[in-house]
Tab-separated table of C-alpha atoms in Angstrom:
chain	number	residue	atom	x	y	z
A	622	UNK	CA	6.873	22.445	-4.792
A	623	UNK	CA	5.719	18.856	-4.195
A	624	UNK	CA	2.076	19.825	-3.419
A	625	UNK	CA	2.498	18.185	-0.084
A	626	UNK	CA	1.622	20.450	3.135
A	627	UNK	CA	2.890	20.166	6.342
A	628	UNK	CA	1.981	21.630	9.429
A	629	UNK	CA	3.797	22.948	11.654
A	630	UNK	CA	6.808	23.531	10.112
A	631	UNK	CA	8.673	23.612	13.624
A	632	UNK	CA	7.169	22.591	16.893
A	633	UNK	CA	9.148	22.553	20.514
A	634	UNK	CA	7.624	20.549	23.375
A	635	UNK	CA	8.498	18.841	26.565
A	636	UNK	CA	8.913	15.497	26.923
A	637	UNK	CA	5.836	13.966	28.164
A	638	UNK	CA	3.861	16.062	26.255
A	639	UNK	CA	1.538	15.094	22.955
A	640	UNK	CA	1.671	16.497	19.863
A	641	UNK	CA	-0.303	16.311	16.230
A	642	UNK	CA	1.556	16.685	13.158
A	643	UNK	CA	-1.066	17.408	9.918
A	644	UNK	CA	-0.077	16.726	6.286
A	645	UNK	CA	-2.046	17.204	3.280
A	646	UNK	CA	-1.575	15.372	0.171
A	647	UNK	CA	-1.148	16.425	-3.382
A	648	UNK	CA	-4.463	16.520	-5.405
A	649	UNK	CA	-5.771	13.679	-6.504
A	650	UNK	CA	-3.398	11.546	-4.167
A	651	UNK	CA	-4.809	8.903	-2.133
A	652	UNK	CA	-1.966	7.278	-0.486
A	653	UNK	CA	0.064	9.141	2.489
A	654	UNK	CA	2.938	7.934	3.806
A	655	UNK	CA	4.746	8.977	7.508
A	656	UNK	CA	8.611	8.786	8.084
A	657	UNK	CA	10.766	9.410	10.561
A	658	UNK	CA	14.349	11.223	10.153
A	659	UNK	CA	16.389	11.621	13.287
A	660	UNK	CA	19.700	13.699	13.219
A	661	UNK	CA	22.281	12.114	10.647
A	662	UNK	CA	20.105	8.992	9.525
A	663	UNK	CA	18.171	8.003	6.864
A	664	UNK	CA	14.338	7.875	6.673
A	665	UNK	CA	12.385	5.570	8.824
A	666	UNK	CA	8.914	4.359	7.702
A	667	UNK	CA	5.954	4.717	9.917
A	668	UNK	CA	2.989	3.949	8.440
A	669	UNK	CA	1.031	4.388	5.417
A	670	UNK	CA	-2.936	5.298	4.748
A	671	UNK	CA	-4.505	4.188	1.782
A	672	UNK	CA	-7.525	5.772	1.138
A	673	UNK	CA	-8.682	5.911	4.745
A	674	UNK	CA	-7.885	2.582	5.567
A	675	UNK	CA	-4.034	1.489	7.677
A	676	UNK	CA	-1.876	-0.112	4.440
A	677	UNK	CA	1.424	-0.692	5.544
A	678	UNK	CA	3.203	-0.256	8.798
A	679	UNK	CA	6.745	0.367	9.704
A	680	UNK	CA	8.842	0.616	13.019
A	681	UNK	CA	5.517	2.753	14.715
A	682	UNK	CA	5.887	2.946	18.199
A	683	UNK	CA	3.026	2.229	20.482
A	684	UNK	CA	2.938	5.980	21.345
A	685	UNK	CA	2.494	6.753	18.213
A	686	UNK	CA	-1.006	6.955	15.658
A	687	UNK	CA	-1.712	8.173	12.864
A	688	UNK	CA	-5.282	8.144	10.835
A	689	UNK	CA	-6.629	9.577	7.232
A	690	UNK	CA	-9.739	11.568	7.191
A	691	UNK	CA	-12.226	11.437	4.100
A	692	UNK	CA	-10.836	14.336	2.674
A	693	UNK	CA	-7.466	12.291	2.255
A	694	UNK	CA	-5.554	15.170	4.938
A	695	UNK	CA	-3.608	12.691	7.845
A	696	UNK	CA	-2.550	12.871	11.117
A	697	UNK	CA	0.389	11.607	12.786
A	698	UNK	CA	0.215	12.013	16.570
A	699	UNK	CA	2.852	11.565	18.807
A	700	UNK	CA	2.130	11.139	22.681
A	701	UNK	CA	3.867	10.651	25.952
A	702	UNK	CA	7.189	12.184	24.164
A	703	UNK	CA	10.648	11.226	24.977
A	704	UNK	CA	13.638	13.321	23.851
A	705	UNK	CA	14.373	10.627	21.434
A	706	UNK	CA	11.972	11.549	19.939
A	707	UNK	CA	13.182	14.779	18.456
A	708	UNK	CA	13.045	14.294	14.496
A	709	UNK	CA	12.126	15.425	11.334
A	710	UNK	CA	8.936	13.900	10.243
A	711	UNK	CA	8.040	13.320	6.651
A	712	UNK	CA	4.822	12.878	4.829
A	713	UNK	CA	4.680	11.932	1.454
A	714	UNK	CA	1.666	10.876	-1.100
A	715	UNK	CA	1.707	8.827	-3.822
A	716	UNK	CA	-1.347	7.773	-6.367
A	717	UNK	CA	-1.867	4.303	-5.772
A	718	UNK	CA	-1.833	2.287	-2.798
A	719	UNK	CA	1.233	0.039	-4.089
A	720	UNK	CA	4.498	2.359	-3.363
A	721	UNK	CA	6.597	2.085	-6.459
A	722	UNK	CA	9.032	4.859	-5.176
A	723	UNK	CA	7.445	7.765	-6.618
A	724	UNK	CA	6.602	9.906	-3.815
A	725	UNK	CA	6.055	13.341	-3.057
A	726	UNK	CA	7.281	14.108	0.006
A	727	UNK	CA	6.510	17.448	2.499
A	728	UNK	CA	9.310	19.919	3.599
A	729	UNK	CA	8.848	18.083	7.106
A	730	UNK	CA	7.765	18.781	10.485
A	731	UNK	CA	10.842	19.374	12.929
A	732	UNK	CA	9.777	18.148	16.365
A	733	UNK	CA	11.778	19.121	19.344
A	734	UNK	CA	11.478	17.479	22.496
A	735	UNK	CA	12.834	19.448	25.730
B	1096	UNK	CA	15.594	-8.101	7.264
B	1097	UNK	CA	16.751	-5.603	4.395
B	1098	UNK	CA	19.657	-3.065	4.717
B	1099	UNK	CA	21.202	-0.634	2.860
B	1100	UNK	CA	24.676	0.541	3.703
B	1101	UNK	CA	26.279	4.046	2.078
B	1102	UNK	CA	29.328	3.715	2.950
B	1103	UNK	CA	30.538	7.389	2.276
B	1104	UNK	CA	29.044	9.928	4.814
B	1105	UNK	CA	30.495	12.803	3.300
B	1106	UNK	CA	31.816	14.031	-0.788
B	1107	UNK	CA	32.937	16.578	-2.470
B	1108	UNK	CA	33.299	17.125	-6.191
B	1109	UNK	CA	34.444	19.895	-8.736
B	1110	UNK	CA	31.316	22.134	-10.636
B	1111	UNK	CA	31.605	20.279	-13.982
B	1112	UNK	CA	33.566	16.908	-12.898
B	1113	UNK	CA	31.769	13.655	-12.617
B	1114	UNK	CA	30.922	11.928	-9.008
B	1115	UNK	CA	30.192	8.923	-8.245
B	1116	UNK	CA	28.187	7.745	-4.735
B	1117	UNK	CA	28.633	4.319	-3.365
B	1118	UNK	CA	25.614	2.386	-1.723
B	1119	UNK	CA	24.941	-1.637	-0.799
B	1120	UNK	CA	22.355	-3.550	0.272
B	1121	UNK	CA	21.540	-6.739	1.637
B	1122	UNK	CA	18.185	-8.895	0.881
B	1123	UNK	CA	17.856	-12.566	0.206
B	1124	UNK	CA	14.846	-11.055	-2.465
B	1125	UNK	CA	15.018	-11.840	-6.307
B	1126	UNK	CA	12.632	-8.368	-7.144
B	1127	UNK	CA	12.806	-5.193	-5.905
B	1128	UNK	CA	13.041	-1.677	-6.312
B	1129	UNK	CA	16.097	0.522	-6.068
B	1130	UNK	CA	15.887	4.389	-5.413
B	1131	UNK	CA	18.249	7.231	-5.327
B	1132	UNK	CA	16.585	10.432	-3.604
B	1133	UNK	CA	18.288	13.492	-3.211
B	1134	UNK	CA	17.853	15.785	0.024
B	1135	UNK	CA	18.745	19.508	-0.695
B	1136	UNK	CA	19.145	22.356	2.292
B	1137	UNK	CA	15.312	23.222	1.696
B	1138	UNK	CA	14.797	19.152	3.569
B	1139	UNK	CA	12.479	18.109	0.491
B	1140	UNK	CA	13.155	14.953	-0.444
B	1141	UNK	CA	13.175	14.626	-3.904
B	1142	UNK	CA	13.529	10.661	-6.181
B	1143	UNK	CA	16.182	10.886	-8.658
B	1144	UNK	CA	16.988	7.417	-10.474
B	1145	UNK	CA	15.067	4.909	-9.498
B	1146	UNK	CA	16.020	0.625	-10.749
B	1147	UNK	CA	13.372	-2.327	-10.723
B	1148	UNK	CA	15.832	-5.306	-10.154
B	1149	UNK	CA	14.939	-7.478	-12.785
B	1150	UNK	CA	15.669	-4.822	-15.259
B	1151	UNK	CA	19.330	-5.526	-16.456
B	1152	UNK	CA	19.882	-2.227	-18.238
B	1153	UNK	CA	20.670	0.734	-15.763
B	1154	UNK	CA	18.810	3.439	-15.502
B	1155	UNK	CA	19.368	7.103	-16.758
B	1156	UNK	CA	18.142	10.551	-15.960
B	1157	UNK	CA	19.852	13.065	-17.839
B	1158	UNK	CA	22.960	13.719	-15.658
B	1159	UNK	CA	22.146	10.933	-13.486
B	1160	UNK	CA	23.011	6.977	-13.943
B	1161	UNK	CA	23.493	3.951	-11.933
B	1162	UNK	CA	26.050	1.075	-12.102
B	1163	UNK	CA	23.424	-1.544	-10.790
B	1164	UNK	CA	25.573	-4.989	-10.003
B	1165	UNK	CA	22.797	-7.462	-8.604
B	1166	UNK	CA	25.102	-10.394	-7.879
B	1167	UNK	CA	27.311	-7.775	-5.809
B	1168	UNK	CA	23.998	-6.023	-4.485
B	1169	UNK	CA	25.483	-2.723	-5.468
B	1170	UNK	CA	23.938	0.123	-6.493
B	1171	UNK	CA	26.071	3.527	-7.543
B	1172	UNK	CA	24.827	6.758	-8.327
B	1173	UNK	CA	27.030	8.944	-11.148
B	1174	UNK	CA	26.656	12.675	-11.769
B	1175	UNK	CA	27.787	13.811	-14.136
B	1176	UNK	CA	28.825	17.997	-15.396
B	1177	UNK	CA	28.101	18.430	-11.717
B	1178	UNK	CA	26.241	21.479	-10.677
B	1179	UNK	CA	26.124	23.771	-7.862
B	1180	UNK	CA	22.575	22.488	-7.570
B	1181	UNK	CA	23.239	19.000	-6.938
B	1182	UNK	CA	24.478	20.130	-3.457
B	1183	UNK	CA	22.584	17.587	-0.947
B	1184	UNK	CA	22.211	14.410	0.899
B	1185	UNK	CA	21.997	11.728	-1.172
B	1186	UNK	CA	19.721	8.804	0.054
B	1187	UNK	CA	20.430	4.757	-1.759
B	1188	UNK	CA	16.474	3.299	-0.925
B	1189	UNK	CA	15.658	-0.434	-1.196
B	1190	UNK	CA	12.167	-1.921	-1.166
B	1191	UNK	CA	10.761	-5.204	-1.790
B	1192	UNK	CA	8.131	-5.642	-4.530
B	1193	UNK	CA	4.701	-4.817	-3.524
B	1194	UNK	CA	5.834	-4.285	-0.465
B	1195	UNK	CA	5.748	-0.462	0.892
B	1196	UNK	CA	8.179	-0.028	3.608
B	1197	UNK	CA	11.019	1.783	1.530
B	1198	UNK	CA	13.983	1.002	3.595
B	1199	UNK	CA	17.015	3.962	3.342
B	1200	UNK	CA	20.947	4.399	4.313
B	1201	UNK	CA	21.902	6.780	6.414
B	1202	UNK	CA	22.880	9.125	3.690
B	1203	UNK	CA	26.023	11.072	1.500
B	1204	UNK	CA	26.370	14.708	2.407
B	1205	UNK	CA	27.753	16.001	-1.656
B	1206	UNK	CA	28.977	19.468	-1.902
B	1207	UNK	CA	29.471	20.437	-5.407
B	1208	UNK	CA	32.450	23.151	-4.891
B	1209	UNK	CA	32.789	26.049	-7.882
């Protein structure tokens, strides 16, 4: 167990529609970190919250925001949905705000776009 | 732009024998970071080995080493004693120093076979 929560575990939608995926870091972890995994490819980085505040960002889409609250829990949110959409989505955390490869990553949110 | 390139999409090895995955990469960069992260049916991703580029000694982690060849950019991940645990995707990560956008190939699919 990596300490990192994500909610839902499996969501089906239509395309169109807009969804919010929730992920809660490990304690004490102030960094969170959104990727992307589509069938049969590697990890694509989103975006990454340090403390509240946008870090880094990835290969985002437009349709797609994400924010950090003060209690460190983030949201990825995914609107207007195409059926390329359909992924896995990964948080992970991390101490610092520099990524030195030592993440902790969630079990994933599977999205499935109809 | 950085790429990493795993050449083998799919392995199998022997419980006990020693495997070895292939991964490249491409970056006109002098320092970065090198990752091996393994993906087991439970989706977690997990970091197993992980290099800093201007280290000349590869790294170890119990079963786990790396032939890192900078001039070739190639980085190779050996198990060794394989176990029926080590069953998983196997991700080769690059990422530039400082820098947090951890780019990943699209993956090795090992089945360790008893």
């Amino acid at each position: 167990d990596s300490g990192v929560t994500q909610t839902p575990k499996h969501l089906i939608t239509a395309t169109g529609q807009r969804v919010t995926l929730r992920c809660s870091p490990r304690s004490g972890d102030l960094s969170v970190y959104w990727y992307q995994q589509s069938l049969d490819q590697g990890l694509q980085f989103l975006i990454q919250y340090y403390n509240g505040e946008e870090r880094a960002k990835g290969n985002i889409l437009e349709r797609f925001s994400a924010q950090q609250f003060p209690d460190l829990h983030s949201e990825l949110n995914l609107s207007s949905l195409e059926l390329g959409d359909s992924a896995l989505y990964f948080c992970a955390s991390s101490s610092g705000g520099v990524n030195t490869g030592e993440l902790f990553f969630g079990e994933g949110s599977r999205l499935t776009v109809l | 732009a950085q790429t990493v390139t795993q050449s083998q999409p799919e392995m199998s090895v022997q419980e006990a024998e020693t495997v070895t995955l292939s991964c490249t990469y491409d970056t006109s960069e002098n320092n970065y970071y090198l990752f091996w992260y393994k993906q087991p049916p439970s989706r977690q991703m997990i970091l197993v080995i992980r290099q800093e580029a201007y280290k000349q000694q590869n790294a170890t982690e119990n079963r786990f080493s790396v032939n890192f060849q900078k001039a070739a950019k190639s980085f190779s991940l050996k198990i060794s004693d394989s176990q029926l645990g080590d069953t998983a995707m196997y991700f080769c990560a690059f990422m530039k120093l400082y820098n947090n956008d951890m780019r990943f190939g699209a993956g090795t699919r090992l089945t360790v076979k008893p």
